[in-house]
CSV table of C-alpha atoms and ligand atoms in Angstrom, one decimal:
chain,number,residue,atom,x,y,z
A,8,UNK,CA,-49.9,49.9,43.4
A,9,UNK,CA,-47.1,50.0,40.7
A,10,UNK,CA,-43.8,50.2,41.4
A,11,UNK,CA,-42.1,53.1,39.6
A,12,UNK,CA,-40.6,51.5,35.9
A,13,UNK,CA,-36.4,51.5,36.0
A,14,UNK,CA,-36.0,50.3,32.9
A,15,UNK,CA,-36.3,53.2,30.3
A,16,UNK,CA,-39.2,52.5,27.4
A,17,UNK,CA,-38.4,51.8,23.8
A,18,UNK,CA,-39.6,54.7,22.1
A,19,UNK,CA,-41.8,52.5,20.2
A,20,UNK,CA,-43.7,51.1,22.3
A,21,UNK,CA,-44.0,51.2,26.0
A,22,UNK,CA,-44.0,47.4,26.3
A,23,UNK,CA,-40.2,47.5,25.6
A,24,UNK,CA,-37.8,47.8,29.1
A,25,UNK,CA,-34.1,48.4,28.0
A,26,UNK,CA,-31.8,48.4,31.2
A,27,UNK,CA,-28.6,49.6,29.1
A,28,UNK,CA,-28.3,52.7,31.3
A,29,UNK,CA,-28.1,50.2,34.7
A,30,UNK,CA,-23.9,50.7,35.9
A,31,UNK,CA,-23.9,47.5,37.3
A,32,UNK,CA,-25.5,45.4,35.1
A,33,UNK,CA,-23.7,47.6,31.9
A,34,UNK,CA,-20.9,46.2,33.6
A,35,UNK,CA,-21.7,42.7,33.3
A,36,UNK,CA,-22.6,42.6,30.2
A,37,UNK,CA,-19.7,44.1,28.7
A,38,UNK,CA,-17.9,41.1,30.9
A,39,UNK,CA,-20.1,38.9,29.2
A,40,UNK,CA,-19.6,40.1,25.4
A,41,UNK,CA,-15.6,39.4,25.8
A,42,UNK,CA,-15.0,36.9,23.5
A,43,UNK,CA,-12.1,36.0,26.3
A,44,UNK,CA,-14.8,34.9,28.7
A,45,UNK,CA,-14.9,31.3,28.8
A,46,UNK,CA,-17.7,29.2,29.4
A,47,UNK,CA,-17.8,28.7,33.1
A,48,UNK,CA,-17.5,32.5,34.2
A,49,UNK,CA,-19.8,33.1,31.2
A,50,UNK,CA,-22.7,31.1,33.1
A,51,UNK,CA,-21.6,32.5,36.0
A,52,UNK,CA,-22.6,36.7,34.6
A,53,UNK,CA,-25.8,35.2,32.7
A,54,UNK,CA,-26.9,34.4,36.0
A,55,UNK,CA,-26.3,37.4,37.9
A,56,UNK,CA,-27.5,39.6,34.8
A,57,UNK,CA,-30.8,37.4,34.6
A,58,UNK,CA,-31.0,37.9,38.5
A,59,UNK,CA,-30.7,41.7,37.8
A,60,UNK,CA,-33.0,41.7,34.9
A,61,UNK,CA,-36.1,39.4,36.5
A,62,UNK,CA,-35.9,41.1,39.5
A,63,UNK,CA,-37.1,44.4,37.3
A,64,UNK,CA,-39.8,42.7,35.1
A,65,UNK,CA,-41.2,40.9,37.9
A,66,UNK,CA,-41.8,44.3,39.7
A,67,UNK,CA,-45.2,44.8,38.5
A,68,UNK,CA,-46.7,41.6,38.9
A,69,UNK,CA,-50.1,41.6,40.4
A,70,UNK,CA,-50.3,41.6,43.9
A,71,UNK,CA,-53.2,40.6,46.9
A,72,UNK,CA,-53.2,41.7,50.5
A,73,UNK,CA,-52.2,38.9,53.2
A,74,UNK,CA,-52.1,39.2,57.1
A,75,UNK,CA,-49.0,38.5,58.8
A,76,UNK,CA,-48.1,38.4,62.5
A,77,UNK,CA,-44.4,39.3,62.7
A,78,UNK,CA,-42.8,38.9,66.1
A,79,UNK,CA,-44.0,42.8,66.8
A,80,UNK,CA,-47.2,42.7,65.9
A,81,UNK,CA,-50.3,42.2,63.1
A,82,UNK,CA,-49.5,43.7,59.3
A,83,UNK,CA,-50.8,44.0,55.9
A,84,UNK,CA,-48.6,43.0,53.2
A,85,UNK,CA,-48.7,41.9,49.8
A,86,UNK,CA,-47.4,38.8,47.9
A,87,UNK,CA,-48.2,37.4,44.8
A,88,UNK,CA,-51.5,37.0,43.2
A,89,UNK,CA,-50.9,34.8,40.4
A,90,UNK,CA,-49.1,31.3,39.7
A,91,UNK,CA,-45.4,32.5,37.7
A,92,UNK,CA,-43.7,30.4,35.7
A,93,UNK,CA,-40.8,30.1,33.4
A,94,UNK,CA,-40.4,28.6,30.4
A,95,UNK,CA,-36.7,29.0,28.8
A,96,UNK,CA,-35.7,28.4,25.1
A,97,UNK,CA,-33.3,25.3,25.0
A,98,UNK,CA,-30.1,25.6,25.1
A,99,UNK,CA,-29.3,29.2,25.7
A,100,UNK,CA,-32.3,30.0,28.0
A,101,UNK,CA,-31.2,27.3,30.2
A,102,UNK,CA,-28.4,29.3,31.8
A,103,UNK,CA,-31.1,31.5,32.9
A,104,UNK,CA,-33.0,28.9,35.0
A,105,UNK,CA,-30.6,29.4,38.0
A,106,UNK,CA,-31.6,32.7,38.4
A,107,UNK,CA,-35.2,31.7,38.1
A,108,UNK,CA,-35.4,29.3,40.6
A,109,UNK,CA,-33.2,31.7,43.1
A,110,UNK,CA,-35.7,34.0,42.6
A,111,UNK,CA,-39.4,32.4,42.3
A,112,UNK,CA,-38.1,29.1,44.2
A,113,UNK,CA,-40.7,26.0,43.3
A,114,UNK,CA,-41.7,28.0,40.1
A,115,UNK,CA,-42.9,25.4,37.5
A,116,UNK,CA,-40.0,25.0,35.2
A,117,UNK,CA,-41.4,24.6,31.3
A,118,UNK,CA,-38.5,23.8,28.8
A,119,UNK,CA,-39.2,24.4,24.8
A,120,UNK,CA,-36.4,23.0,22.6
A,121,UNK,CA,-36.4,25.4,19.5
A,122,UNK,CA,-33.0,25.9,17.6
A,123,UNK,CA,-32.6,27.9,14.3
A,124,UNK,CA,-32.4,26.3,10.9
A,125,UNK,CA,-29.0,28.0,9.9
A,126,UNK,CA,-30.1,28.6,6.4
A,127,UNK,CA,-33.5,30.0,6.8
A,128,UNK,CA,-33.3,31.5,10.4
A,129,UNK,CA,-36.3,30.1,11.1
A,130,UNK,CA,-37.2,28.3,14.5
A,131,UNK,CA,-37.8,24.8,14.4
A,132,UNK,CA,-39.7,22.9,18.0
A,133,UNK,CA,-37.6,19.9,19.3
A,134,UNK,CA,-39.1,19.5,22.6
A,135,UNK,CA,-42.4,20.7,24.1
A,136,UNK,CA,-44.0,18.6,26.6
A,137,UNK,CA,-46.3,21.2,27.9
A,138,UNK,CA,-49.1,18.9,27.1
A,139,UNK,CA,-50.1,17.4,30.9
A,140,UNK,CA,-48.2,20.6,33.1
A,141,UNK,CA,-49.8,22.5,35.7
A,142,UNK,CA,-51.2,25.6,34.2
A,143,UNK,CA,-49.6,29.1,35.1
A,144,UNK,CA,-51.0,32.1,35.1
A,145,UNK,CA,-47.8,34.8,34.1
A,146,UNK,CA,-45.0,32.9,32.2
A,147,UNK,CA,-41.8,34.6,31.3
A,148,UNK,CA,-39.7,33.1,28.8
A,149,UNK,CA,-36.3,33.0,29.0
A,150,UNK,CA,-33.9,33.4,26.2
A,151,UNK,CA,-30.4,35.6,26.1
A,152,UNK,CA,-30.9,36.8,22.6
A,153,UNK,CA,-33.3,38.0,20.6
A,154,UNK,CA,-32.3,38.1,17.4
A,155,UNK,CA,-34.4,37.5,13.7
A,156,UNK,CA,-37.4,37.2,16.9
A,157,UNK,CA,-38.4,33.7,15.3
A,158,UNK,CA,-38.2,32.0,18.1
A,159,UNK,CA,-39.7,34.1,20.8
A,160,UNK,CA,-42.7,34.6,18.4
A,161,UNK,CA,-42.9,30.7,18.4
A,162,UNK,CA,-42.4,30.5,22.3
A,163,UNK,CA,-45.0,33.3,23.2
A,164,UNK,CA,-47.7,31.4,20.9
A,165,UNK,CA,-46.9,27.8,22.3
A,166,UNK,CA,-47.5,29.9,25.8
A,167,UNK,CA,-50.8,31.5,24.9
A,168,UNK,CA,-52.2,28.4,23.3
A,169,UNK,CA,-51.5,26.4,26.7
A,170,UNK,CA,-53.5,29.4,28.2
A,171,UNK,CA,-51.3,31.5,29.8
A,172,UNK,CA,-52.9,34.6,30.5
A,173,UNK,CA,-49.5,36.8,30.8
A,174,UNK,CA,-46.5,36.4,28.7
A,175,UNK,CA,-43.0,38.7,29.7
A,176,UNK,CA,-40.3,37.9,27.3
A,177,UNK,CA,-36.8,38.2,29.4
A,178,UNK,CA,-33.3,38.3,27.7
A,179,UNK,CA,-30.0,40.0,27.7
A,180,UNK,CA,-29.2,41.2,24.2
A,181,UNK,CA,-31.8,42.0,21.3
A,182,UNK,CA,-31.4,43.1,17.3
A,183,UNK,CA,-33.9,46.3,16.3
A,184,UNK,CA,-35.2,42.9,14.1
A,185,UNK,CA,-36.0,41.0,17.0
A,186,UNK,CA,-37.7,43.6,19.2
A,187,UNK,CA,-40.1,45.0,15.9
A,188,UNK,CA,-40.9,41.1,15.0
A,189,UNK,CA,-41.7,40.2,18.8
A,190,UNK,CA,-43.9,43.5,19.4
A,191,UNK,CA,-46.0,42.9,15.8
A,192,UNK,CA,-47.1,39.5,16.2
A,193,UNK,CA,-47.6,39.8,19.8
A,194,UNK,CA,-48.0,43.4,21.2
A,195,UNK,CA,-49.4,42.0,24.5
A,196,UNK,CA,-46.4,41.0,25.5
A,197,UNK,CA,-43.5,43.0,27.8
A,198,UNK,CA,-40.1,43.0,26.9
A,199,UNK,CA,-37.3,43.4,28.9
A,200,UNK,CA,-33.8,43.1,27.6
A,201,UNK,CA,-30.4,44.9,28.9
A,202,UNK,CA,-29.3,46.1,25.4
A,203,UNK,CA,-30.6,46.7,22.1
A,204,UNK,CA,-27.8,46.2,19.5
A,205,UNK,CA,-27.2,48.0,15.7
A,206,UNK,CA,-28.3,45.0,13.6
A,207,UNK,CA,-28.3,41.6,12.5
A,208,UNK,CA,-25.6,40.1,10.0
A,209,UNK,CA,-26.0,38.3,7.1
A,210,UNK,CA,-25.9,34.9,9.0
A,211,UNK,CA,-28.5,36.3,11.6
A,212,UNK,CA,-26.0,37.3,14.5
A,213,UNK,CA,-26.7,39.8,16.5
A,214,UNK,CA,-23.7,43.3,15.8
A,215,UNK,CA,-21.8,43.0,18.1
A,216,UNK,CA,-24.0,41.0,20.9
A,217,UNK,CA,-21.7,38.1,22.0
A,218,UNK,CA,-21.8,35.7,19.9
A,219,UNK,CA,-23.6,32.5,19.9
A,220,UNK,CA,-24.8,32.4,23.5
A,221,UNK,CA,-25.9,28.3,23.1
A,222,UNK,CA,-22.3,27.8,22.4
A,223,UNK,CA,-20.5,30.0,24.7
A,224,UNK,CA,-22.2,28.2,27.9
A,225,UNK,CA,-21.3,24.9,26.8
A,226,UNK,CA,-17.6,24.8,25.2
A,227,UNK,CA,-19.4,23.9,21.7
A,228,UNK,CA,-18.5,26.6,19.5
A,229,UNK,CA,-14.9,28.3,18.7
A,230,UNK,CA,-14.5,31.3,22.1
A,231,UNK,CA,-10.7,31.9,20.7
A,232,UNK,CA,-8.9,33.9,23.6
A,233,UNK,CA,-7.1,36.1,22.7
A,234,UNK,CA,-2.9,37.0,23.7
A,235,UNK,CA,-4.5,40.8,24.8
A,236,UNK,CA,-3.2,41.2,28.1
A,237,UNK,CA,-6.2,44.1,29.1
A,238,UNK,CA,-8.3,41.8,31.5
A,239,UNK,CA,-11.4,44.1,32.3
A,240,UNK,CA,-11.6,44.7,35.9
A,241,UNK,CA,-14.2,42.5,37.6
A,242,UNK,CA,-16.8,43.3,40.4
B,519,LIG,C1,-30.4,31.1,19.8
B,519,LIG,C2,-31.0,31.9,21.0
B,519,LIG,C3,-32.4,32.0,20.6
B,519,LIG,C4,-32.4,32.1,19.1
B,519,LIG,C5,-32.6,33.6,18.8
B,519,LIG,O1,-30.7,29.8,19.8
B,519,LIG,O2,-30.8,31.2,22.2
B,519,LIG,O3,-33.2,30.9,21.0
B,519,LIG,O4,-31.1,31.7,18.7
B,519,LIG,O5,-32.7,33.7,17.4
B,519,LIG,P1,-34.0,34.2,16.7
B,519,LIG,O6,-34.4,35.4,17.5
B,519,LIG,O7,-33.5,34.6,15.3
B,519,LIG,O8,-35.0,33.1,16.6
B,519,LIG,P2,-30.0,28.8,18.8
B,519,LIG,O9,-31.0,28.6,17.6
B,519,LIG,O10,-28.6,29.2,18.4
B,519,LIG,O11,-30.0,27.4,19.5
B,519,LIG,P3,-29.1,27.0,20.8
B,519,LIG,O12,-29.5,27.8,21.9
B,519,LIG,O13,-29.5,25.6,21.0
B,519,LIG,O14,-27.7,27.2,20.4
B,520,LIG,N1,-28.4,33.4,18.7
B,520,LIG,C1,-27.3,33.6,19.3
B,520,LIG,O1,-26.9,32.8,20.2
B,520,LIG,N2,-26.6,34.7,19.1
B,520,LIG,C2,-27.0,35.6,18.1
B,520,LIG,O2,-26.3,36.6,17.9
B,520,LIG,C3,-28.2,35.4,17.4
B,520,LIG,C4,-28.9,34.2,17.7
């Protein structure tokens, strides 16, 4: 039986779930874009966000009757029917596998290294080691940002070609870009993203997104705080 949809649909295409209408997780996010947020409290919202988000694309997986005996008596219920895995986009998907394992705990865990030529935009592979895993049945990559879509085409390929049967694409902030290039080359796959931002710029960043998301987790990158005194209030 499917569970009623929260996230609203892209008006292009019914495989798109934006969750920008969510209070709580609006919240977050807005937490999150801060340039003032530094990198430790920034890991800290991508993993509640990404527990917020995969708890609403994971609400439609397919589903198979078991028996239980609870201490009152016999019941039906239903778990999951199919093997889920993750597979997050090195670096900035990694701040995502926290929620991942809270969530699916013992899920098979299948890092791709792909980082974006700064010139060209285009993804390049630096680790993939799929070769001898365990296969899965529904994979659901994990990336933050979805930007030129480069890299999530690359990742939901790589998947397919290692036979998954199911691909969900899960991340917080997308470009229009992104979103069209991830639905053309691969239509079978479900998006779900909090926000979908105006554009890209000219170097390929997301307007206004949050910067780079790679760097933000890990103190790599300039996160100038400002003198500002407005702290927004936290949940
Ligand atoms: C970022 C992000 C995505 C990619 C999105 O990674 O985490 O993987 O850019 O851009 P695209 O949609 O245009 O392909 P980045 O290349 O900055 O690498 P990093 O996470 O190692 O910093
Ligand atoms: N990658 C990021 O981390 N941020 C962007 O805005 C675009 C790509």
């Amino acid at each position: 039986m499917a569970l009623p949809r929260l996230g609203s649909a892209h008006p292009a295409s019914s495989m798109v779930h934006l969750y920008s209408r969510h209070a709580l997780l609006g919240h977050k996010l807005a937490l999150l874009r801060d340039r003032r947020t530094q990198p430790a409290r920034f890991g800290q919202l991508l993993k509640e966000i990404s527990l917020m988000l995969l708890s609403h694309a994971t609400a439609d997986l397919p589903v198979r009757e078991v028996a239980v005996i609870t201490p009152v008596g016999p019941t039906t219920q239903r778990v999951l029917a199919k093997r889920v895995g993750f597979a997050p986009i090195l670096r900035a998907g990694a701040g995502m596998i926290p929620a991942a394992h809270e969530l699916v705990p013992g899920a098979p865990i299948w890092y791709l290294g792909l980082y974006r030529d700064e010139e060209t935009l285009q993804p390049v592979r630096y680790y993939d080691k799929l070769q001898g895993y365990p296969p899965v049945d529904i994979a659901l990559i994990l990336d933050p940002m979805l930007a030129t879509g480069g890299s999530a085409v690359v990742a939901a390929s790589r998947l397919k070609e290692k036979g998954v049967e199911k691909v969900v694409y899960v991340g917080l902030i997308a470009a229009p870009e992104g979103i069209a290039l991830l639905t053309r080359e691969h239509p079978d796959v479900e998006i779900h993203v909090a926000a979908m931002d105006e554009r890209l710029n000219e170097r390929g960043y997301i307007v206004p997104g949050l910067g780079d998301a790679g760097d933000r987790q890990n103190a790599t990158g300039a996160n100038d705080p400002t003198d500002d005194p407005f702290v927004p209030e936290e949940v």
